[in-house]
């Protein structure tokens, strides 16, 4: 039993230590994902140690101390995505904020091979979003979604490589663009959305490839796309400051193939200055819909300081490997909210490593 506990403890320690590296191999970056699972396994290890053999010598006692540190360290990363933490984006209160323009958006990675559109169409009918964003949507999905007659404004990029992308909107779209920033077959979209007369937002949709076997051997391409967008947002914001407004109203949404607590996502938030509506509200794990024990928040919505949250929720399974995510936002333009990221030092070593990569040198700059 001592041998088994020792091996398990060493594996937990190794799985915690490896992601500290700035290396981008997929098998290292994959360990960014299961922090909750590692914390639970570490806690179970401590219970087993305490119940079975708490007095079996110095070696196990040292391992128990190390595993306790692992448990606390892993939970530290998860803690902001719990209701115990302060909400980063405030809740909209009409009695305080007044009658503000608002909109509802559903983002859904439909799973290209899923050939049952009825569950998603049913959710659209039930929730009546103003904007629908679909990922992995090919021509078959476009044909099904084109039946949404009330969604007059559209962007379409049907692909059969798992990276198709569509936007269906009841609200007017302008300045629309589909770009291939890092990889020639991985699109991103951006558009100006008119929420109400005189009130616009800039919407960016992203779906970079994950670091995984059969995709990319490293996370470089994903990281570059996210950080290029973050830098472009920051430059536009800094250039637009006029005292009354904190830059442009911006929403970034999509399947980032990265978790909310990863080093890259944190860099994205630090550089862009965008806020995460899930902080202080919950994990909102959207992947995998197929495995309850291995779920992570891969589908994201980030917003500038102009917004408050009316509602955010994970919707029921539609037959995909992702759950849809719905968010309703009010535009208050208060610009008083702040991110905990502002007080953290930027990981310059990691940032330089990503932005000096070949993928970054060959990438296109996003249009903001």
JSON list of C-alpha atoms in Angstrom, two decimals, residues 89-296:
[
{"chain": "A", "resi": 89, "resn": "UNK", "atom": "CA", "xyz": [-18.77, 41.62, -13.94]},
{"chain": "A", "resi": 90, "resn": "UNK", "atom": "CA", "xyz": [-21.53, 43.07, -11.82]},
{"chain": "A", "resi": 91, "resn": "UNK", "atom": "CA", "xyz": [-25.14, 41.99, -12.05]},
{"chain": "A", "resi": 92, "resn": "UNK", "atom": "CA", "xyz": [-27.45, 44.38, -13.87]},
{"chain": "A", "resi": 93, "resn": "UNK", "atom": "CA", "xyz": [-29.98, 46.04, -11.57]},
{"chain": "A", "resi": 94, "resn": "UNK", "atom": "CA", "xyz": [-32.56, 48.20, -13.33]},
{"chain": "A", "resi": 95, "resn": "UNK", "atom": "CA", "xyz": [-33.30, 50.09, -10.12]},
{"chain": "A", "resi": 96, "resn": "UNK", "atom": "CA", "xyz": [-29.66, 51.22, -9.99]},
{"chain": "A", "resi": 97, "resn": "UNK", "atom": "CA", "xyz": [-28.57, 51.20, -13.63]},
{"chain": "A", "resi": 98, "resn": "UNK", "atom": "CA", "xyz": [-31.81, 52.38, -15.18]},
{"chain": "A", "resi": 99, "resn": "UNK", "atom": "CA", "xyz": [-33.28, 51.12, -18.44]},
{"chain": "A", "resi": 100, "resn": "UNK", "atom": "CA", "xyz": [-30.22, 50.09, -20.44]},
{"chain": "A", "resi": 101, "resn": "UNK", "atom": "CA", "xyz": [-29.91, 48.51, -23.90]},
{"chain": "A", "resi": 102, "resn": "UNK", "atom": "CA", "xyz": [-29.35, 44.79, -23.61]},
{"chain": "A", "resi": 103, "resn": "UNK", "atom": "CA", "xyz": [-29.01, 41.70, -25.79]},
{"chain": "A", "resi": 104, "resn": "UNK", "atom": "CA", "xyz": [-29.00, 37.93, -25.46]},
{"chain": "A", "resi": 105, "resn": "UNK", "atom": "CA", "xyz": [-26.48, 35.67, -27.19]},
{"chain": "A", "resi": 106, "resn": "UNK", "atom": "CA", "xyz": [-26.14, 31.90, -27.50]},
{"chain": "A", "resi": 107, "resn": "UNK", "atom": "CA", "xyz": [-22.84, 30.33, -28.54]},
{"chain": "A", "resi": 108, "resn": "UNK", "atom": "CA", "xyz": [-22.88, 26.68, -29.51]},
{"chain": "A", "resi": 109, "resn": "UNK", "atom": "CA", "xyz": [-20.22, 24.30, -30.78]},
{"chain": "A", "resi": 110, "resn": "UNK", "atom": "CA", "xyz": [-22.64, 22.05, -32.64]},
{"chain": "A", "resi": 111, "resn": "UNK", "atom": "CA", "xyz": [-20.17, 19.20, -33.40]},
{"chain": "A", "resi": 112, "resn": "UNK", "atom": "CA", "xyz": [-19.93, 18.96, -37.16]},
{"chain": "A", "resi": 113, "resn": "UNK", "atom": "CA", "xyz": [-20.82, 15.25, -37.27]},
{"chain": "A", "resi": 114, "resn": "UNK", "atom": "CA", "xyz": [-23.97, 15.82, -35.21]},
{"chain": "A", "resi": 115, "resn": "UNK", "atom": "CA", "xyz": [-26.85, 15.49, -37.67]},
{"chain": "A", "resi": 116, "resn": "UNK", "atom": "CA", "xyz": [-29.72, 16.38, -35.38]},
{"chain": "A", "resi": 117, "resn": "UNK", "atom": "CA", "xyz": [-30.47, 20.10, -35.49]},
{"chain": "A", "resi": 118, "resn": "UNK", "atom": "CA", "xyz": [-33.81, 19.84, -33.67]},
{"chain": "A", "resi": 119, "resn": "UNK", "atom": "CA", "xyz": [-32.46, 20.28, -30.09]},
{"chain": "A", "resi": 120, "resn": "UNK", "atom": "CA", "xyz": [-30.58, 23.47, -30.99]},
{"chain": "A", "resi": 121, "resn": "UNK", "atom": "CA", "xyz": [-33.51, 24.88, -32.98]},
{"chain": "A", "resi": 122, "resn": "UNK", "atom": "CA", "xyz": [-35.75, 24.11, -30.01]},
{"chain": "A", "resi": 123, "resn": "UNK", "atom": "CA", "xyz": [-33.44, 26.04, -27.66]},
{"chain": "A", "resi": 124, "resn": "UNK", "atom": "CA", "xyz": [-33.41, 28.98, -30.06]},
{"chain": "A", "resi": 125, "resn": "UNK", "atom": "CA", "xyz": [-37.20, 28.98, -30.17]},
{"chain": "A", "resi": 126, "resn": "UNK", "atom": "CA", "xyz": [-37.40, 28.81, -26.38]},
{"chain": "A", "resi": 127, "resn": "UNK", "atom": "CA", "xyz": [-34.79, 31.45, -25.47]},
{"chain": "A", "resi": 128, "resn": "UNK", "atom": "CA", "xyz": [-35.10, 33.76, -28.50]},
{"chain": "A", "resi": 129, "resn": "UNK", "atom": "CA", "xyz": [-31.50, 35.03, -28.54]},
{"chain": "A", "resi": 130, "resn": "UNK", "atom": "CA", "xyz": [-30.69, 38.21, -30.41]},
{"chain": "A", "resi": 131, "resn": "UNK", "atom": "CA", "xyz": [-27.44, 36.68, -31.64]},
{"chain": "A", "resi": 132, "resn": "UNK", "atom": "CA", "xyz": [-26.63, 33.03, -32.36]},
{"chain": "A", "resi": 133, "resn": "UNK", "atom": "CA", "xyz": [-23.02, 31.93, -32.84]},
{"chain": "A", "resi": 134, "resn": "UNK", "atom": "CA", "xyz": [-22.30, 28.41, -34.07]},
{"chain": "A", "resi": 135, "resn": "UNK", "atom": "CA", "xyz": [-18.94, 26.67, -34.31]},
{"chain": "A", "resi": 136, "resn": "UNK", "atom": "CA", "xyz": [-18.03, 23.50, -36.23]},
{"chain": "A", "resi": 137, "resn": "UNK", "atom": "CA", "xyz": [-20.99, 24.30, -38.46]},
{"chain": "A", "resi": 138, "resn": "UNK", "atom": "CA", "xyz": [-20.66, 23.02, -42.04]},
{"chain": "A", "resi": 139, "resn": "UNK", "atom": "CA", "xyz": [-22.93, 23.39, -45.06]},
{"chain": "A", "resi": 140, "resn": "UNK", "atom": "CA", "xyz": [-25.44, 20.88, -43.64]},
{"chain": "A", "resi": 141, "resn": "UNK", "atom": "CA", "xyz": [-25.77, 22.98, -40.50]},
{"chain": "A", "resi": 142, "resn": "UNK", "atom": "CA", "xyz": [-26.01, 26.17, -42.51]},
{"chain": "A", "resi": 143, "resn": "UNK", "atom": "CA", "xyz": [-28.90, 24.73, -44.50]},
{"chain": "A", "resi": 144, "resn": "UNK", "atom": "CA", "xyz": [-30.72, 23.86, -41.26]},
{"chain": "A", "resi": 145, "resn": "UNK", "atom": "CA", "xyz": [-30.04, 27.20, -39.58]},
{"chain": "A", "resi": 146, "resn": "UNK", "atom": "CA", "xyz": [-30.98, 29.20, -42.68]},
{"chain": "A", "resi": 147, "resn": "UNK", "atom": "CA", "xyz": [-34.59, 28.32, -41.78]},
{"chain": "A", "resi": 148, "resn": "UNK", "atom": "CA", "xyz": [-34.35, 30.88, -38.94]},
{"chain": "A", "resi": 149, "resn": "UNK", "atom": "CA", "xyz": [-36.25, 33.54, -40.83]},
{"chain": "A", "resi": 150, "resn": "UNK", "atom": "CA", "xyz": [-36.25, 36.12, -38.05]},
{"chain": "A", "resi": 151, "resn": "UNK", "atom": "CA", "xyz": [-32.45, 36.29, -38.14]},
{"chain": "A", "resi": 152, "resn": "UNK", "atom": "CA", "xyz": [-32.01, 38.65, -41.05]},
{"chain": "A", "resi": 153, "resn": "UNK", "atom": "CA", "xyz": [-28.33, 39.49, -40.56]},
{"chain": "A", "resi": 154, "resn": "UNK", "atom": "CA", "xyz": [-25.83, 36.70, -41.10]},
{"chain": "A", "resi": 155, "resn": "UNK", "atom": "CA", "xyz": [-22.18, 35.73, -41.44]},
{"chain": "A", "resi": 156, "resn": "UNK", "atom": "CA", "xyz": [-21.34, 32.33, -42.89]},
{"chain": "A", "resi": 157, "resn": "UNK", "atom": "CA", "xyz": [-18.16, 30.31, -43.19]},
{"chain": "A", "resi": 158, "resn": "UNK", "atom": "CA", "xyz": [-19.23, 26.68, -43.69]},
{"chain": "A", "resi": 159, "resn": "UNK", "atom": "CA", "xyz": [-16.27, 24.31, -43.50]},
{"chain": "A", "resi": 160, "resn": "UNK", "atom": "CA", "xyz": [-16.02, 20.54, -43.30]},
{"chain": "A", "resi": 161, "resn": "UNK", "atom": "CA", "xyz": [-12.84, 20.52, -41.17]},
{"chain": "A", "resi": 162, "resn": "UNK", "atom": "CA", "xyz": [-14.48, 21.09, -37.74]},
{"chain": "A", "resi": 163, "resn": "UNK", "atom": "CA", "xyz": [-13.79, 24.84, -37.92]},
{"chain": "A", "resi": 164, "resn": "UNK", "atom": "CA", "xyz": [-16.82, 26.23, -39.71]},
{"chain": "A", "resi": 165, "resn": "UNK", "atom": "CA", "xyz": [-18.39, 29.30, -38.14]},
{"chain": "A", "resi": 166, "resn": "UNK", "atom": "CA", "xyz": [-21.71, 31.15, -38.44]},
{"chain": "A", "resi": 167, "resn": "UNK", "atom": "CA", "xyz": [-23.38, 34.18, -36.90]},
{"chain": "A", "resi": 168, "resn": "UNK", "atom": "CA", "xyz": [-27.16, 34.70, -37.08]},
{"chain": "A", "resi": 169, "resn": "UNK", "atom": "CA", "xyz": [-28.45, 38.00, -35.74]},
{"chain": "A", "resi": 170, "resn": "UNK", "atom": "CA", "xyz": [-31.72, 39.87, -35.37]},
{"chain": "A", "resi": 171, "resn": "UNK", "atom": "CA", "xyz": [-29.65, 42.99, -34.83]},
{"chain": "A", "resi": 172, "resn": "UNK", "atom": "CA", "xyz": [-27.97, 44.81, -37.74]},
{"chain": "A", "resi": 173, "resn": "UNK", "atom": "CA", "xyz": [-24.41, 43.75, -38.54]},
{"chain": "A", "resi": 174, "resn": "UNK", "atom": "CA", "xyz": [-21.85, 45.96, -40.27]},
{"chain": "A", "resi": 175, "resn": "UNK", "atom": "CA", "xyz": [-18.10, 46.03, -40.86]},
{"chain": "A", "resi": 176, "resn": "UNK", "atom": "CA", "xyz": [-18.18, 42.24, -41.02]},
{"chain": "A", "resi": 177, "resn": "UNK", "atom": "CA", "xyz": [-15.00, 40.33, -41.70]},
{"chain": "A", "resi": 178, "resn": "UNK", "atom": "CA", "xyz": [-13.88, 36.70, -41.75]},
{"chain": "A", "resi": 179, "resn": "UNK", "atom": "CA", "xyz": [-10.13, 36.30, -41.21]},
{"chain": "A", "resi": 180, "resn": "UNK", "atom": "CA", "xyz": [-7.57, 33.53, -41.06]},
{"chain": "A", "resi": 181, "resn": "UNK", "atom": "CA", "xyz": [-5.11, 34.97, -38.58]},
{"chain": "A", "resi": 182, "resn": "UNK", "atom": "CA", "xyz": [-2.75, 32.10, -37.81]},
{"chain": "A", "resi": 183, "resn": "UNK", "atom": "CA", "xyz": [-3.78, 28.99, -39.76]},
{"chain": "A", "resi": 184, "resn": "UNK", "atom": "CA", "xyz": [-5.12, 29.01, -43.32]},
{"chain": "A", "resi": 185, "resn": "UNK", "atom": "CA", "xyz": [-8.13, 26.81, -42.48]},
{"chain": "A", "resi": 186, "resn": "UNK", "atom": "CA", "xyz": [-9.08, 28.20, -39.04]},
{"chain": "A", "resi": 187, "resn": "UNK", "atom": "CA", "xyz": [-11.33, 31.29, -39.39]},
{"chain": "A", "resi": 188, "resn": "UNK", "atom": "CA", "xyz": [-12.28, 33.99, -36.97]},
{"chain": "A", "resi": 189, "resn": "UNK", "atom": "CA", "xyz": [-15.03, 36.57, -37.40]},
{"chain": "A", "resi": 190, "resn": "UNK", "atom": "CA", "xyz": [-15.69, 40.11, -36.27]},
{"chain": "A", "resi": 191, "resn": "UNK", "atom": "CA", "xyz": [-18.56, 42.50, -36.79]},
{"chain": "A", "resi": 192, "resn": "UNK", "atom": "CA", "xyz": [-20.14, 45.66, -35.45]},
{"chain": "A", "resi": 193, "resn": "UNK", "atom": "CA", "xyz": [-23.55, 44.92, -33.94]},
{"chain": "A", "resi": 194, "resn": "UNK", "atom": "CA", "xyz": [-26.13, 47.68, -33.57]},
{"chain": "A", "resi": 195, "resn": "UNK", "atom": "CA", "xyz": [-27.86, 46.91, -30.27]},
{"chain": "A", "resi": 196, "resn": "UNK", "atom": "CA", "xyz": [-30.10, 49.97, -30.49]},
{"chain": "A", "resi": 197, "resn": "UNK", "atom": "CA", "xyz": [-29.93, 53.28, -32.38]},
{"chain": "A", "resi": 198, "resn": "UNK", "atom": "CA", "xyz": [-26.60, 54.88, -31.53]},
{"chain": "A", "resi": 199, "resn": "UNK", "atom": "CA", "xyz": [-25.44, 51.92, -29.41]},
{"chain": "A", "resi": 200, "resn": "UNK", "atom": "CA", "xyz": [-22.98, 49.53, -31.08]},
{"chain": "A", "resi": 201, "resn": "UNK", "atom": "CA", "xyz": [-20.70, 46.77, -29.88]},
{"chain": "A", "resi": 202, "resn": "UNK", "atom": "CA", "xyz": [-17.77, 45.10, -31.57]},
{"chain": "A", "resi": 203, "resn": "UNK", "atom": "CA", "xyz": [-18.15, 41.29, -31.60]},
{"chain": "A", "resi": 204, "resn": "UNK", "atom": "CA", "xyz": [-15.21, 38.93, -32.13]},
{"chain": "A", "resi": 205, "resn": "UNK", "atom": "CA", "xyz": [-15.68, 35.18, -32.64]},
{"chain": "A", "resi": 206, "resn": "UNK", "atom": "CA", "xyz": [-12.70, 32.84, -32.28]},
{"chain": "A", "resi": 207, "resn": "UNK", "atom": "CA", "xyz": [-12.13, 29.09, -32.48]},
{"chain": "A", "resi": 208, "resn": "UNK", "atom": "CA", "xyz": [-8.42, 28.26, -32.50]},
{"chain": "A", "resi": 209, "resn": "UNK", "atom": "CA", "xyz": [-7.26, 24.66, -32.82]},
{"chain": "A", "resi": 210, "resn": "UNK", "atom": "CA", "xyz": [-6.39, 22.84, -29.60]},
{"chain": "A", "resi": 211, "resn": "UNK", "atom": "CA", "xyz": [-3.01, 21.39, -28.70]},
{"chain": "A", "resi": 212, "resn": "UNK", "atom": "CA", "xyz": [-3.87, 17.72, -29.15]},
{"chain": "A", "resi": 213, "resn": "UNK", "atom": "CA", "xyz": [-2.90, 14.62, -31.14]},
{"chain": "A", "resi": 214, "resn": "UNK", "atom": "CA", "xyz": [-4.28, 14.97, -34.66]},
{"chain": "A", "resi": 215, "resn": "UNK", "atom": "CA", "xyz": [-4.47, 18.76, -34.32]},
{"chain": "A", "resi": 216, "resn": "UNK", "atom": "CA", "xyz": [-1.38, 20.75, -33.26]},
{"chain": "A", "resi": 217, "resn": "UNK", "atom": "CA", "xyz": [1.56, 19.23, -31.41]},
{"chain": "A", "resi": 218, "resn": "UNK", "atom": "CA", "xyz": [1.91, 22.45, -29.42]},
{"chain": "A", "resi": 219, "resn": "UNK", "atom": "CA", "xyz": [-0.40, 25.17, -28.14]},
{"chain": "A", "resi": 220, "resn": "UNK", "atom": "CA", "xyz": [1.53, 27.80, -30.11]},
{"chain": "A", "resi": 221, "resn": "UNK", "atom": "CA", "xyz": [-1.09, 28.48, -32.80]},
{"chain": "A", "resi": 222, "resn": "UNK", "atom": "CA", "xyz": [-3.90, 28.75, -30.26]},
{"chain": "A", "resi": 223, "resn": "UNK", "atom": "CA", "xyz": [-1.88, 30.97, -27.95]},
{"chain": "A", "resi": 224, "resn": "UNK", "atom": "CA", "xyz": [-0.74, 33.27, -30.77]},
{"chain": "A", "resi": 225, "resn": "UNK", "atom": "CA", "xyz": [-4.28, 33.83, -32.05]},
{"chain": "A", "resi": 226, "resn": "UNK", "atom": "CA", "xyz": [-5.59, 34.73, -28.61]},
{"chain": "A", "resi": 227, "resn": "UNK", "atom": "CA", "xyz": [-2.72, 37.04, -27.71]},
{"chain": "A", "resi": 228, "resn": "UNK", "atom": "CA", "xyz": [-2.72, 38.80, -31.09]},
{"chain": "A", "resi": 229, "resn": "UNK", "atom": "CA", "xyz": [-6.40, 39.59, -30.53]},
{"chain": "A", "resi": 230, "resn": "UNK", "atom": "CA", "xyz": [-5.68, 40.73, -26.98]},
{"chain": "A", "resi": 231, "resn": "UNK", "atom": "CA", "xyz": [-2.92, 43.07, -28.15]},
{"chain": "A", "resi": 232, "resn": "UNK", "atom": "CA", "xyz": [-5.11, 44.51, -30.90]},
{"chain": "A", "resi": 233, "resn": "UNK", "atom": "CA", "xyz": [-7.94, 45.16, -28.43]},
{"chain": "A", "resi": 234, "resn": "UNK", "atom": "CA", "xyz": [-5.52, 46.84, -26.03]},
{"chain": "A", "resi": 235, "resn": "UNK", "atom": "CA", "xyz": [-4.09, 49.09, -28.74]},
{"chain": "A", "resi": 236, "resn": "UNK", "atom": "CA", "xyz": [-7.57, 50.10, -29.90]},
{"chain": "A", "resi": 237, "resn": "UNK", "atom": "CA", "xyz": [-8.68, 50.76, -26.34]},
{"chain": "A", "resi": 238, "resn": "UNK", "atom": "CA", "xyz": [-5.62, 52.83, -25.44]},
{"chain": "A", "resi": 239, "resn": "UNK", "atom": "CA", "xyz": [-5.95, 54.84, -28.63]},
{"chain": "A", "resi": 240, "resn": "UNK", "atom": "CA", "xyz": [-9.63, 55.56, -28.02]},
{"chain": "A", "resi": 241, "resn": "UNK", "atom": "CA", "xyz": [-9.55, 56.74, -24.40]},
{"chain": "A", "resi": 242, "resn": "UNK", "atom": "CA", "xyz": [-11.24, 60.09, -24.01]},
{"chain": "A", "resi": 243, "resn": "UNK", "atom": "CA", "xyz": [-11.98, 60.13, -20.29]},
{"chain": "A", "resi": 244, "resn": "UNK", "atom": "CA", "xyz": [-15.70, 59.50, -20.57]},
{"chain": "A", "resi": 245, "resn": "UNK", "atom": "CA", "xyz": [-15.47, 56.21, -22.43]},
{"chain": "A", "resi": 246, "resn": "UNK", "atom": "CA", "xyz": [-13.02, 53.43, -21.80]},
{"chain": "A", "resi": 247, "resn": "UNK", "atom": "CA", "xyz": [-12.58, 52.54, -25.46]},
{"chain": "A", "resi": 248, "resn": "UNK", "atom": "CA", "xyz": [-14.94, 50.53, -27.61]},
{"chain": "A", "resi": 249, "resn": "UNK", "atom": "CA", "xyz": [-17.62, 48.16, -26.32]},
{"chain": "A", "resi": 250, "resn": "UNK", "atom": "CA", "xyz": [-16.17, 44.72, -27.04]},
{"chain": "A", "resi": 251, "resn": "UNK", "atom": "CA", "xyz": [-17.40, 41.14, -26.70]},
{"chain": "A", "resi": 252, "resn": "UNK", "atom": "CA", "xyz": [-15.16, 38.17, -27.48]},
{"chain": "A", "resi": 253, "resn": "UNK", "atom": "CA", "xyz": [-16.85, 34.78, -27.69]},
{"chain": "A", "resi": 254, "resn": "UNK", "atom": "CA", "xyz": [-16.16, 31.30, -28.92]},
{"chain": "A", "resi": 255, "resn": "UNK", "atom": "CA", "xyz": [-14.57, 27.95, -28.23]},
{"chain": "A", "resi": 256, "resn": "UNK", "atom": "CA", "xyz": [-11.04, 28.90, -27.18]},
{"chain": "A", "resi": 257, "resn": "UNK", "atom": "CA", "xyz": [-9.99, 25.27, -26.67]},
{"chain": "A", "resi": 258, "resn": "UNK", "atom": "CA", "xyz": [-8.52, 26.52, -23.43]},
{"chain": "A", "resi": 259, "resn": "UNK", "atom": "CA", "xyz": [-9.76, 26.73, -19.86]},
{"chain": "A", "resi": 260, "resn": "UNK", "atom": "CA", "xyz": [-10.60, 29.91, -17.98]},
{"chain": "A", "resi": 261, "resn": "UNK", "atom": "CA", "xyz": [-7.70, 29.49, -15.54]},
{"chain": "A", "resi": 262, "resn": "UNK", "atom": "CA", "xyz": [-4.88, 28.66, -17.96]},
{"chain": "A", "resi": 263, "resn": "UNK", "atom": "CA", "xyz": [-1.80, 30.86, -18.20]},
{"chain": "A", "resi": 264, "resn": "UNK", "atom": "CA", "xyz": [-2.68, 31.80, -21.80]},
{"chain": "A", "resi": 265, "resn": "UNK", "atom": "CA", "xyz": [-6.25, 32.81, -20.98]},
{"chain": "A", "resi": 266, "resn": "UNK", "atom": "CA", "xyz": [-4.99, 34.85, -18.05]},
{"chain": "A", "resi": 267, "resn": "UNK", "atom": "CA", "xyz": [-2.51, 36.58, -20.35]},
{"chain": "A", "resi": 268, "resn": "UNK", "atom": "CA", "xyz": [-5.35, 37.27, -22.77]},
{"chain": "A", "resi": 269, "resn": "UNK", "atom": "CA", "xyz": [-7.36, 38.93, -20.01]},
{"chain": "A", "resi": 270, "resn": "UNK", "atom": "CA", "xyz": [-4.37, 40.92, -18.72]},
{"chain": "A", "resi": 271, "resn": "UNK", "atom": "CA", "xyz": [-3.41, 42.28, -22.13]},
{"chain": "A", "resi": 272, "resn": "UNK", "atom": "CA", "xyz": [-6.92, 42.96, -23.44]},
{"chain": "A", "resi": 273, "resn": "UNK", "atom": "CA", "xyz": [-8.36, 44.30, -20.19]},
{"chain": "A", "resi": 274, "resn": "UNK", "atom": "CA", "xyz": [-11.52, 42.29, -20.83]},
{"chain": "A", "resi": 275, "resn": "UNK", "atom": "CA", "xyz": [-13.58, 40.85, -18.00]},
{"chain": "A", "resi": 276, "resn": "UNK", "atom": "CA", "xyz": [-14.90, 37.32, -17.47]},
{"chain": "A", "resi": 277, "resn": "UNK", "atom": "CA", "xyz": [-18.60, 37.18, -16.51]},
{"chain": "A", "resi": 278, "resn": "UNK", "atom": "CA", "xyz": [-18.14, 33.69, -15.03]},
{"chain": "A", "resi": 279, "resn": "UNK", "atom": "CA", "xyz": [-15.77, 34.90, -12.31]},
{"chain": "A", "resi": 280, "resn": "UNK", "atom": "CA", "xyz": [-17.70, 34.70, -9.05]},
{"chain": "A", "resi": 281, "resn": "UNK", "atom": "CA", "xyz": [-20.60, 32.85, -10.68]},
{"chain": "A", "resi": 282, "resn": "UNK", "atom": "CA", "xyz": [-19.43, 29.31, -11.45]},
{"chain": "A", "resi": 283, "resn": "UNK", "atom": "CA", "xyz": [-17.44, 27.09, -13.76]},
{"chain": "A", "resi": 284, "resn": "UNK", "atom": "CA", "xyz": [-20.05, 26.77, -16.55]},
{"chain": "A", "resi": 285, "resn": "UNK", "atom": "CA", "xyz": [-18.27, 23.71, -17.91]},
{"chain": "A", "resi": 286, "resn": "UNK", "atom": "CA", "xyz": [-19.29, 23.34, -21.55]},
{"chain": "A", "resi": 287, "resn": "UNK", "atom": "CA", "xyz": [-17.02, 20.45, -22.60]},
{"chain": "A", "resi": 288, "resn": "UNK", "atom": "CA", "xyz": [-17.34, 17.48, -22.50]},
{"chain": "A", "resi": 289, "resn": "UNK", "atom": "CA", "xyz": [-21.09, 17.00, -22.64]},
{"chain": "A", "resi": 290, "resn": "UNK", "atom": "CA", "xyz": [-20.42, 13.27, -22.98]},
{"chain": "A", "resi": 291, "resn": "UNK", "atom": "CA", "xyz": [-18.33, 12.72, -19.84]},
{"chain": "A", "resi": 292, "resn": "UNK", "atom": "CA", "xyz": [-19.52, 14.16, -16.51]},
{"chain": "A", "resi": 293, "resn": "UNK", "atom": "CA", "xyz": [-16.19, 13.43, -14.83]},
{"chain": "A", "resi": 294, "resn": "UNK", "atom": "CA", "xyz": [-14.11, 15.34, -17.38]},
{"chain": "A", "resi": 295, "resn": "UNK", "atom": "CA", "xyz": [-15.72, 18.71, -17.99]},
{"chain": "A", "resi": 296, "resn": "UNK", "atom": "CA", "xyz": [-14.06, 22.08, -18.45]}
]
